[in-house]
Short mmCIF file of C-alpha atoms in Angstrom, two decimals:
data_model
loop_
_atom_site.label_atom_id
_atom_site.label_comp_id
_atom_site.label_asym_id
_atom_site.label_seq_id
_atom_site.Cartn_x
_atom_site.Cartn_y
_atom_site.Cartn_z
CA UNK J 1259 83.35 219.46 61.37
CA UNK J 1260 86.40 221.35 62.93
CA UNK J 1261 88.68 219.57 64.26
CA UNK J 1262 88.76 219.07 68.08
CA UNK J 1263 91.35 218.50 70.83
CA UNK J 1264 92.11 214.51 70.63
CA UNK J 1265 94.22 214.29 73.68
CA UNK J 1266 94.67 215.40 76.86
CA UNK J 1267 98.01 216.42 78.97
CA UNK J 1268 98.54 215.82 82.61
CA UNK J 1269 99.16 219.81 82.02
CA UNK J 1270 96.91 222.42 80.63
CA UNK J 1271 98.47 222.91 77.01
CA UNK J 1272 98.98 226.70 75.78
CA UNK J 1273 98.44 227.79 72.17
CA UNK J 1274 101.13 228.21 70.12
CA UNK J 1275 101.80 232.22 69.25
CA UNK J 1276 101.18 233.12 66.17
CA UNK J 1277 103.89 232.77 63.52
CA UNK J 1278 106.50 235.75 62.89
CA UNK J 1279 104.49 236.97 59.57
CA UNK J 1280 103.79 240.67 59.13
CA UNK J 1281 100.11 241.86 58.74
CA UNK J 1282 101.01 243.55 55.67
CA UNK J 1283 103.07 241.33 53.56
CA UNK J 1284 106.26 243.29 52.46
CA UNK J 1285 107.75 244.05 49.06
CA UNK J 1286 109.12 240.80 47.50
CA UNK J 1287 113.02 239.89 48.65
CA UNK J 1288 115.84 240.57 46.60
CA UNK J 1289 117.04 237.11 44.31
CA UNK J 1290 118.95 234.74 46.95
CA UNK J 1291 122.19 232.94 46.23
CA UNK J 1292 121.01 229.36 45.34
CA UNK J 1293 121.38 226.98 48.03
CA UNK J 1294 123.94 224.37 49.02
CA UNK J 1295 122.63 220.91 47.65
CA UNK J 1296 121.78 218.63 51.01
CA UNK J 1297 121.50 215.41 51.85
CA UNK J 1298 118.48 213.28 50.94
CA UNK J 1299 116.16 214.07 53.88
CA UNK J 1300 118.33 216.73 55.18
CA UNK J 1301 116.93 220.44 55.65
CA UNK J 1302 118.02 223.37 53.50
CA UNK J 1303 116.57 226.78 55.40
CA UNK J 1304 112.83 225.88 55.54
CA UNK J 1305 113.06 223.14 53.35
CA UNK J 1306 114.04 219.50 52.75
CA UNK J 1307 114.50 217.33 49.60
CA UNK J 1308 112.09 217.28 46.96
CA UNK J 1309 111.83 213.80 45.91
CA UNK J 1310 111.57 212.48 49.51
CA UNK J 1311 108.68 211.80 51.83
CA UNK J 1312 110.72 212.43 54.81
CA UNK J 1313 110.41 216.67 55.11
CA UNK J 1314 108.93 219.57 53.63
CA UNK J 1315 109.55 219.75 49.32
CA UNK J 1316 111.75 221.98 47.96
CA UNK J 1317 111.10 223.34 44.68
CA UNK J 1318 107.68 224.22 44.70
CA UNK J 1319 107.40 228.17 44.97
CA UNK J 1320 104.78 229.59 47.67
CA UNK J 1321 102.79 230.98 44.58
CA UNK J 1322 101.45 233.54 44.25
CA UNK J 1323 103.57 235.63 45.41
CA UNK J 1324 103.83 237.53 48.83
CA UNK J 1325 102.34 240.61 47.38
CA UNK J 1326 99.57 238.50 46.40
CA UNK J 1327 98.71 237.00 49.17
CA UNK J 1328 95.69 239.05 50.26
CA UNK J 1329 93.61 238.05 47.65
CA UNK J 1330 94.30 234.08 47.54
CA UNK J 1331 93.47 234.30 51.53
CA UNK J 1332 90.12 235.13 50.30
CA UNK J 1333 89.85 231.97 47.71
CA UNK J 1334 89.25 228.37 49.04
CA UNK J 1335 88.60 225.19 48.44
CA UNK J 1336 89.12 224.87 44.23
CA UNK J 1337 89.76 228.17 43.57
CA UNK J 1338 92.77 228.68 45.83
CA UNK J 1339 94.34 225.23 45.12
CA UNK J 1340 94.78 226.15 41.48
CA UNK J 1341 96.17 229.36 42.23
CA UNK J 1342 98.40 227.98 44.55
CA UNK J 1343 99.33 225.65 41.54
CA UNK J 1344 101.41 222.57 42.06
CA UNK J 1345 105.44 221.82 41.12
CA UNK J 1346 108.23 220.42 43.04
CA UNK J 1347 106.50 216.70 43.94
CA UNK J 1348 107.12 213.14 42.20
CA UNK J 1349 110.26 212.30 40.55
CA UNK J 1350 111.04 215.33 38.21
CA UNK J 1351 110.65 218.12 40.98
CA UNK J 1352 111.01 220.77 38.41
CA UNK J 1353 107.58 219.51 36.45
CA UNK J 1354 104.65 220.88 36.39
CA UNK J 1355 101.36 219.54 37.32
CA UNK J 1356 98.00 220.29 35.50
CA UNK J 1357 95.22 220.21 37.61
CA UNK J 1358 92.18 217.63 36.73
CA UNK J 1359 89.50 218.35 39.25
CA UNK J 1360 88.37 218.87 42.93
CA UNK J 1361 88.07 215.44 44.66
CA UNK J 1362 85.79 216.88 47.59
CA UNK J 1363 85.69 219.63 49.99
CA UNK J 1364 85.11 218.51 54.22
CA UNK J 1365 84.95 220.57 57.62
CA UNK J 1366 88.46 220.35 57.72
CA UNK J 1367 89.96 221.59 53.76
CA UNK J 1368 90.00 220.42 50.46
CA UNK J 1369 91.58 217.78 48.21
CA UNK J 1370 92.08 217.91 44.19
CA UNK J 1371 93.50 215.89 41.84
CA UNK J 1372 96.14 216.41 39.72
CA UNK J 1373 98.23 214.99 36.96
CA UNK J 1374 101.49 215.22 34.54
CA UNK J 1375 101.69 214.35 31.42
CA UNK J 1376 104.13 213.86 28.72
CA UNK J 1377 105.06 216.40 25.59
CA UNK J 1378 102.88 213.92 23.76
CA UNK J 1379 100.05 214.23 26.35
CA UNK J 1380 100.05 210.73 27.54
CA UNK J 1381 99.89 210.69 31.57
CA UNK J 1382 102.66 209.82 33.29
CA UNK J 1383 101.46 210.32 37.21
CA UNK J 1384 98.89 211.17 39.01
CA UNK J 1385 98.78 212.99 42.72
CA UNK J 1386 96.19 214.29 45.22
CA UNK J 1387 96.89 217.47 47.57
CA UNK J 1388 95.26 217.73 50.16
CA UNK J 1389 95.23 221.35 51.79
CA UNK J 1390 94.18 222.47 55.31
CA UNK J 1391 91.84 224.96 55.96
CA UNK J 1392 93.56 228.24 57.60
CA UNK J 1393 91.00 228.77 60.61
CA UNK J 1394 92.57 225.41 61.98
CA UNK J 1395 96.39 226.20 61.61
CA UNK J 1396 96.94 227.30 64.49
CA UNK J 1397 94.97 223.91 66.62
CA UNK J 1398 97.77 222.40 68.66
CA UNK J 1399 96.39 218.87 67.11
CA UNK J 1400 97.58 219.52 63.80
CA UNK J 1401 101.01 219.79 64.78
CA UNK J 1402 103.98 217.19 65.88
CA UNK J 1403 105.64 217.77 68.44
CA UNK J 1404 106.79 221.33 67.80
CA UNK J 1405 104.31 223.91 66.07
CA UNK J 1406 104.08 225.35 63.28
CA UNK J 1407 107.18 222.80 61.91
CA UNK J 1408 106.02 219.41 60.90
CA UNK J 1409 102.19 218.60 60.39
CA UNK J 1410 101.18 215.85 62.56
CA UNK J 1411 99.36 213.96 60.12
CA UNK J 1412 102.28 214.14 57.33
CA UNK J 1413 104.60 212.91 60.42
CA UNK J 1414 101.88 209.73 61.56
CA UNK J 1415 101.82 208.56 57.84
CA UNK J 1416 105.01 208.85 56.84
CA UNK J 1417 106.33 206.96 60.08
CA UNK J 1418 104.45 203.86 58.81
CA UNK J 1419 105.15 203.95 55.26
CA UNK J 1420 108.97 203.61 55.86
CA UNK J 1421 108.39 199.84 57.03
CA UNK J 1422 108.27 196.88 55.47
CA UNK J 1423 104.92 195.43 54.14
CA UNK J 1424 103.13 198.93 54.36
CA UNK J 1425 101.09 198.55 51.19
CA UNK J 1426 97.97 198.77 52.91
CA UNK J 1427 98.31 202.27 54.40
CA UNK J 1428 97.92 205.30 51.61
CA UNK J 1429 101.30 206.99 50.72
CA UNK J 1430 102.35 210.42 52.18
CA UNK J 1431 104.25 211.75 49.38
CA UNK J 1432 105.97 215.14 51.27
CA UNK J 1433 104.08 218.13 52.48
CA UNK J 1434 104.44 221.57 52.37
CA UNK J 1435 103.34 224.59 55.29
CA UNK J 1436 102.62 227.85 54.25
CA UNK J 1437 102.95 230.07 56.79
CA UNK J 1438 101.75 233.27 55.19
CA UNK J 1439 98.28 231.98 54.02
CA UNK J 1440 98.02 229.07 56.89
CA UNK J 1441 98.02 226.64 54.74
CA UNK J 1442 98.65 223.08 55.66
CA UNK J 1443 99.31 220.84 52.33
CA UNK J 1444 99.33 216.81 51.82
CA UNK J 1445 100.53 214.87 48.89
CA UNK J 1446 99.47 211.79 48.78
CA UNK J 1447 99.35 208.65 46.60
CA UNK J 1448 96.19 208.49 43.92
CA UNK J 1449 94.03 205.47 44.41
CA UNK J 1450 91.83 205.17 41.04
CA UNK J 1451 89.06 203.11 42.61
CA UNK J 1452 87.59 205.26 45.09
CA UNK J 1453 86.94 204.29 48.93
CA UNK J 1454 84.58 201.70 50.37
CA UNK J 1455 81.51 204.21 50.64
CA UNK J 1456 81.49 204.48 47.13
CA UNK J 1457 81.37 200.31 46.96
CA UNK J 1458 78.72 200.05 48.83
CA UNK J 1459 76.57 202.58 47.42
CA UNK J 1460 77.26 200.70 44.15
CA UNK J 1461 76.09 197.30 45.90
CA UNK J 1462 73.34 199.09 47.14
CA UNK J 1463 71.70 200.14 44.20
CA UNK J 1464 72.07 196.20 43.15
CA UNK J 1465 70.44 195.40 46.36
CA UNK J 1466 67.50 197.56 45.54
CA UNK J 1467 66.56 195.49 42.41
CA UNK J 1468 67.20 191.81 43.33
CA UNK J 1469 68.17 190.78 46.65
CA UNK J 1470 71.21 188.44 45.41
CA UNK J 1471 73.71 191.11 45.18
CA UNK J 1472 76.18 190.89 47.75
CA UNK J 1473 80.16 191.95 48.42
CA UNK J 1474 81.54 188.73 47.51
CA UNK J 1475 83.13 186.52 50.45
CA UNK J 1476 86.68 186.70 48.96
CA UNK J 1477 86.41 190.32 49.10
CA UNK J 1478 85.48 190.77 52.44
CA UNK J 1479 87.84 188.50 53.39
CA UNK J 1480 90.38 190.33 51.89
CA UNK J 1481 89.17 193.85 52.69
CA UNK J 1482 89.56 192.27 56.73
CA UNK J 1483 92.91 191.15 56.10
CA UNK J 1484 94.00 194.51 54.52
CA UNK J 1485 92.79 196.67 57.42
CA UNK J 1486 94.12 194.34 60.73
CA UNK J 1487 97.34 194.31 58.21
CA UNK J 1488 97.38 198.08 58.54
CA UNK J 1489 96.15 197.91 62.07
CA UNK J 1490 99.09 195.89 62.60
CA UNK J 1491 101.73 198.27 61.87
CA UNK J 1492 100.19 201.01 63.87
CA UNK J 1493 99.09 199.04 66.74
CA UNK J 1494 102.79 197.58 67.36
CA UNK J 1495 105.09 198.78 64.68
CA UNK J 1496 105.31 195.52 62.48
CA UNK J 1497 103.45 192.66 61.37
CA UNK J 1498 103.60 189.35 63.33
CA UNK J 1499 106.90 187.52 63.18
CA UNK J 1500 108.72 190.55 62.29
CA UNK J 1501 111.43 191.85 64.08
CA UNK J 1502 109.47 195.33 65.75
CA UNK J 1503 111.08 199.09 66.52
CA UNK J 1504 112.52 199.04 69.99
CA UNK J 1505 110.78 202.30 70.95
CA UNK J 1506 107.76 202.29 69.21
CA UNK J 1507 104.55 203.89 70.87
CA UNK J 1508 101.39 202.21 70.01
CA UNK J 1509 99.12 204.55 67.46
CA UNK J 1510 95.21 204.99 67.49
CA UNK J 1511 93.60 205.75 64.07
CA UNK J 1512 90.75 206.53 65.60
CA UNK J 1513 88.56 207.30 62.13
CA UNK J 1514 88.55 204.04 60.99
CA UNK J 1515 85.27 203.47 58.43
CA UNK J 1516 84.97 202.85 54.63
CA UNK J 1517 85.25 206.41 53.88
CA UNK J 1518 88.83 206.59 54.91
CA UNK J 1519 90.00 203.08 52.98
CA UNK J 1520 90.70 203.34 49.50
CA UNK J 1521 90.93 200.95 46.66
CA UNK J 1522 94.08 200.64 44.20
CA UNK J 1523 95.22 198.48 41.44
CA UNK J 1524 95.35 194.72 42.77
CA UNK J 1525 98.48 192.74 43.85
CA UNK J 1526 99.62 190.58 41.82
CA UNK J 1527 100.66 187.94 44.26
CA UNK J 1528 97.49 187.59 46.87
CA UNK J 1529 94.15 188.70 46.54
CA UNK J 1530 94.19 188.65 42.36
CA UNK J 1531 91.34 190.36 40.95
CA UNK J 1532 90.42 192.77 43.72
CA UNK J 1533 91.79 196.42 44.28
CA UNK J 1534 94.01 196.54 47.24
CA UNK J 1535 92.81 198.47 50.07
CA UNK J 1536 95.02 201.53 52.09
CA UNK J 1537 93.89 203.15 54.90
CA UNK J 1538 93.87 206.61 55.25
CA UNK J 1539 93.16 210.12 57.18
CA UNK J 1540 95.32 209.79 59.98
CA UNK J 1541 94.16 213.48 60.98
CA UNK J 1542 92.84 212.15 64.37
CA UNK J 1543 95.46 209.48 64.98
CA UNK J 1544 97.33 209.44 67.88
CA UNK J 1545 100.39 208.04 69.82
CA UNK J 1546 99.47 209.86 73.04
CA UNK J 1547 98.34 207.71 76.19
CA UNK J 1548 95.65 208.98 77.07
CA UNK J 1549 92.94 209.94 74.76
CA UNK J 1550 89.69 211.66 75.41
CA UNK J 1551 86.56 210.92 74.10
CA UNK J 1552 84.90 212.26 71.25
CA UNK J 1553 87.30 211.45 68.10
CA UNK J 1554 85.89 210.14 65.29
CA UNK J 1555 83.16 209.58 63.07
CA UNK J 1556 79.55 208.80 64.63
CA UNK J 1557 78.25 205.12 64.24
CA UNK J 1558 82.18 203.93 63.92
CA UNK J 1559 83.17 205.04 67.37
CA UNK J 1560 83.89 202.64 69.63
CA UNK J 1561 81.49 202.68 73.27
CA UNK J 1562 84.29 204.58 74.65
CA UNK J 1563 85.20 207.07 71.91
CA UNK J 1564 81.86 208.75 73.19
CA UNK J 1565 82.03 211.24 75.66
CA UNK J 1566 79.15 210.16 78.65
CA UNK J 1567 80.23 213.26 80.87
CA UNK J 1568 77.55 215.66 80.91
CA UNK J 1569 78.34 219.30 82.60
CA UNK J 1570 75.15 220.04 82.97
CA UNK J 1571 74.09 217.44 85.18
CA UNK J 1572 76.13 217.02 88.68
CA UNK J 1573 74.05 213.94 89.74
CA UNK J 1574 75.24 212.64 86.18
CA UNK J 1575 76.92 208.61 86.50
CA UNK J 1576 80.09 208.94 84.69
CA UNK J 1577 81.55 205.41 85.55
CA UNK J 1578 81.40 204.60 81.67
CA UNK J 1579 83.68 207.39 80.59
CA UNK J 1580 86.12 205.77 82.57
CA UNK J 1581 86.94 203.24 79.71
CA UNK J 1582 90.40 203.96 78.01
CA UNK J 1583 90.44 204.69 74.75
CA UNK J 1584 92.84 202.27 73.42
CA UNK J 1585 93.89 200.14 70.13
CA UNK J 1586 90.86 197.83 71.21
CA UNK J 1587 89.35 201.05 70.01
CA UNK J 1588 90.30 200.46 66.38
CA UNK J 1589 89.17 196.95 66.65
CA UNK J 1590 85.81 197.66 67.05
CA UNK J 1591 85.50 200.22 64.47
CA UNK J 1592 87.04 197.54 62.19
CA UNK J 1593 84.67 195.00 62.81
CA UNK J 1594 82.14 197.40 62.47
CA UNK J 1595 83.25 198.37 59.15
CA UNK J 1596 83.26 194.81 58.34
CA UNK J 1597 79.86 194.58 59.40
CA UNK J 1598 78.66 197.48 56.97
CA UNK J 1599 80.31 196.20 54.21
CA UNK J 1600 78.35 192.82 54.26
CA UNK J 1601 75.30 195.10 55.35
CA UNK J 1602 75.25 197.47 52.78
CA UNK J 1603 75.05 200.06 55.13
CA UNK J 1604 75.41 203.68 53.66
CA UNK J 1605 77.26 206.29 55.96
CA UNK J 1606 73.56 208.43 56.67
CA UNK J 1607 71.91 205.19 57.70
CA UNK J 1608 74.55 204.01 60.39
CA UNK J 1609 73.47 204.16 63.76
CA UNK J 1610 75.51 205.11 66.68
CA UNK J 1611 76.78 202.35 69.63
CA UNK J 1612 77.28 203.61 73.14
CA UNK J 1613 77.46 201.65 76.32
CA UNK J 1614 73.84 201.07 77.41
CA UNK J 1615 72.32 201.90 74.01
CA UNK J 1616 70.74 198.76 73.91
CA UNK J 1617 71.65 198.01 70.62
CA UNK J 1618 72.98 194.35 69.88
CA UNK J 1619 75.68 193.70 67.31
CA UNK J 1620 75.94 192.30 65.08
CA UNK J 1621 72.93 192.74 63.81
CA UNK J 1622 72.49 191.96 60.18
CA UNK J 1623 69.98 193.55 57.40
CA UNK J 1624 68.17 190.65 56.67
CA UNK J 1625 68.66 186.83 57.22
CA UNK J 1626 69.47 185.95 53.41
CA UNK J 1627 72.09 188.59 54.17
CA UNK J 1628 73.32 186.85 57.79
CA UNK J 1629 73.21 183.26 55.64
CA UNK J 1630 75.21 184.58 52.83
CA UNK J 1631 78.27 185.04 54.74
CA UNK J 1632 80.64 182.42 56.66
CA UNK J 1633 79.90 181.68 60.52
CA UNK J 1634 83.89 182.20 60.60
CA UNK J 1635 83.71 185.74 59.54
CA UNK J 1636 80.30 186.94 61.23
CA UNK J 1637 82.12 185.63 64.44
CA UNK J 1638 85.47 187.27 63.86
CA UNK J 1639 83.11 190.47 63.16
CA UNK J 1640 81.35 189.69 66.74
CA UNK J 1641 84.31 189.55 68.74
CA UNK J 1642 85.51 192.83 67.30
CA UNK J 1643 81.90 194.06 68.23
CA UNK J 1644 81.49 193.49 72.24
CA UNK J 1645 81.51 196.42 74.52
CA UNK J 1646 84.01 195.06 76.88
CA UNK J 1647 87.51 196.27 75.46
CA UNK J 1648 89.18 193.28 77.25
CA UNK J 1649 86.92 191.14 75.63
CA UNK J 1650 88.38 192.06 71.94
CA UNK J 1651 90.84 190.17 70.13
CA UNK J 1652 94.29 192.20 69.70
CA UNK J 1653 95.69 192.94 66.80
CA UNK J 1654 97.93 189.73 66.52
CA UNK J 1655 95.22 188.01 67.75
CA UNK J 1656 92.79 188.78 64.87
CA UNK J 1657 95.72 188.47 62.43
CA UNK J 1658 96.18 185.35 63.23
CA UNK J 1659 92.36 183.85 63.12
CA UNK J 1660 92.01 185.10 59.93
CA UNK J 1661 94.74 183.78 58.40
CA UNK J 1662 93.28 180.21 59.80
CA UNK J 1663 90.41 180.96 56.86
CA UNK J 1664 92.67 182.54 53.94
CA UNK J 1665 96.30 181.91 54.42
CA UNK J 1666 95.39 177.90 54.73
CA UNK J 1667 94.59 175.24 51.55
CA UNK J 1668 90.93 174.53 52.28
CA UNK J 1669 92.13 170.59 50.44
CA UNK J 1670 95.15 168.70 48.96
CA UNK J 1671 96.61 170.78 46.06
CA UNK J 1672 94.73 174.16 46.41
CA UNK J 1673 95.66 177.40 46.83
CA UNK J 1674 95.11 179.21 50.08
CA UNK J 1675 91.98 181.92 49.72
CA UNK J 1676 94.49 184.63 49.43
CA UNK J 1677 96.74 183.15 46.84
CA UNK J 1678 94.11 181.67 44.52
CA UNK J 1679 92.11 183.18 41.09
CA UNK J 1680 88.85 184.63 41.43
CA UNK J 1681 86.39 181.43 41.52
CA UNK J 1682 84.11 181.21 38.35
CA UNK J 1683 81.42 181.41 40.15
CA UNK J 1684 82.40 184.69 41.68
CA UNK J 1685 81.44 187.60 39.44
CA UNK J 1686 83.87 190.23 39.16
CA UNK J 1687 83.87 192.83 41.58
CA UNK J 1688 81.89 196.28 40.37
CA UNK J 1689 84.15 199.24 41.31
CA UNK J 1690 83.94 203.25 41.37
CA UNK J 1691 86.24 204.57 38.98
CA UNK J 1692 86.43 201.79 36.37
CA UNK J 1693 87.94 203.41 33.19
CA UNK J 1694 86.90 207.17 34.50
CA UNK J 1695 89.41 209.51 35.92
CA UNK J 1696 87.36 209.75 38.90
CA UNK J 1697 87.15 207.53 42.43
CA UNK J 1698 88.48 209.76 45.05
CA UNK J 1699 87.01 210.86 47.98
CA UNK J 1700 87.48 212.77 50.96
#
């Protein structure tokens, strides 16, 4: 769906005027003197250093070409992504990429995949790009701090992925703005084994034949840790016992559900044997202060990501929209992602949780399903769960119980949870993607 205002000012906001562009595009420019070389990270006119994630790429030509525009502004989704064609990203910014196929199109663009191969043909990388629909390019939201210069997603991801231990949040690779066709462009990291929704549909259709088919423990376990590892860096800028950012401002995913983690290769060091996750879509995320209701996705809000105000009605009790949306926010959408995940639950069969609703969580499919898992976990998942903000574990706080069930030897001589070889009586995790060039989602 389009994307809506996230945040509020103390101070009604005005929309940014449109960008200097003529209607008519006009006759292509003379050749230009090639640019001074500039420091890694540094700006060169409109652009920044190709092979860096910290600005705009340089190298990769706004084709087609002005005179062309007209009739790529008509194209979208597949069509105009492969006319816009792809160069200038990855280590050899003079290489071109050859596209593989669309990975999904949503209310808010389109993402494909594409790849570069060798003069022998064998691959060498593989990249997503992710680009913006143009009704939406002007929406204040989509823009940090200044408009119409650096896209306030690009800015959110990249911010975490310069610190240490940021594995588990996807990779912003550099962007690109195209102010002629109001364009917004991503590239991000390619994760080969989809997202979560596509695991539990998997484990789904195994539920529907025999009802002994489960996400294993381990990987739940390590699917928890991965997120509040995540959560950690956003929430406070570092993960506990790390030195932290003097000045950094608390951010709120807000969109957190298995759609938006994806699954890459595993680590070699903890969790052996299972894909490591990365969150992702930091479209609605946030370092503002105050937040209004109505970001993300329905069934993963939290009580007070809904918006209880209703204009229509003057006699109305708005006392419940007077909950802050907060990083307690994310913690309930994480334990209810948890909760799915051990539930099976596909994304059209999630039901939404408001204050009042009357719904009690955690509430579990079936009671082999509720005996299957640890009392540890389904209590962890219950504290995320309560209605009462204040009544949620913090970040740190969660961190640390769950490294009380993984990060200690459960005897003398064994291996912590997270450090140990898949059990044998643990069968090896089914995943989306296996040995197919497919597994990405938007």
């Amino acid at each position: 769906m389009p994307p809506k205002s996230r945040t509020r000012k103390k101070r009604k906001a005005a929309e940014p005027d449109e960008p200097d562009e003529p209607d008519e595009p006009p006759p292509p420019p003379p050749p230009r003197p090639k640019r001074a070389k500039t420091k890694r990270g540094g700006r060169s006119g409109d652009n920044a250093s190709a092979d860096n994630a910290q600005g705009p790429l340089e190298g990769e030509e706004e084709r087609p070409g002005l005179s062309e525009t007209d009739s790529v502004a008509k194209l979208d989704g597949e069509d105009r992504a492969q006319r816009l064609g792809l160069r200038g990203v990855g280590t050899d910014p003079k290489a071109e990429w050859q596209w593989v196929r669309s990975l999904g199109t949503g209310g808010v663009g389109h993402a494909g995949l594409w790849k570069r191969v060798d003069e022998n043909g064998e691959l060498i990388d593989r990249i997503v790009a992710k680009e913006s629909s143009p009704e939406f390019f002007m929406s204040r939201d989509l823009w940090y701090d200044e408009p119409l210069k650096t896209p306030k997603e690009a800015a959110l991801m990249e911010s975490i992925n310069q610190m240490r231990d940021s594995k588990n949040v996807l990779r912003c690779l550099g962007w690109r703005v195209y102010k002629v066709l109001k364009i917004i462009r991503l590239y991000l990291e390619y994760c080969e084994h989809g997202d979560l929704e596509n695991l539990i549909e998997i484990y789904d259709r195994k539920r529907g034949s025999s009802t002994d088919h489960y996400l294993p423990v381990r990987a739940i376990w390590a699917i928890f840790e991965s997120l509040v590892a995540a959560l950690c860096l956003l929430h406070r800028g570092g993960m506990p016992g790390h030195s932290l950012p003097p000045k950094w401002k608390p951010m709120v995913h807000q969109d957190i559900k298995p759609h938006n983690i994806f699954m890459t290769k595993p680590d070699e060091v903890i969790w052996k044997q299972i894909p490591t996750p990365k969150l992702a879509d930091f479209g609605t995320a946030t370092q503002d202060t105050f937040i209004i209701p109505g970001g993300g996705t329905k069934g993963y809000r939290a009580p007070e990501q809904y918006d209880y105000e209703d204009p229509d009605n003057e006699d109305s009790d708005n006392a419940m929209s007077n909950v802050d949306i907060t990083t307690k926010s994310d913690i309930w959408a994480a334990g209810r992602t948890i909760l799915v995940l051990m539930n099976l639950t596909k994304d059209t069969d999630i039901k939404e949780h408001r204050f009042g609703s009357g719904n009690i969580l955690p509430e579990y499919r079936d009671v082999a399903t509720e005996n299957y898992y640890p009392d540890e976990l389904k209590d962890l998942v219950e504290r995320c769960l309560r209605d009462k903000p204040e009544e949620r574990p913090d970040v740190v706080e969660l961190w640390n119980s769950i490294q009380t069930h993984v990060g200690t030897p459960i005897s003398r001589g064994a291996l912590p949870m997270r450090q140990a070889q898949r059990p044998f009586d643990e069968e090896p995790l089914e995943l989306p993607g296996t040995g197919k060039d497919h597994g990405w989602g938007i």
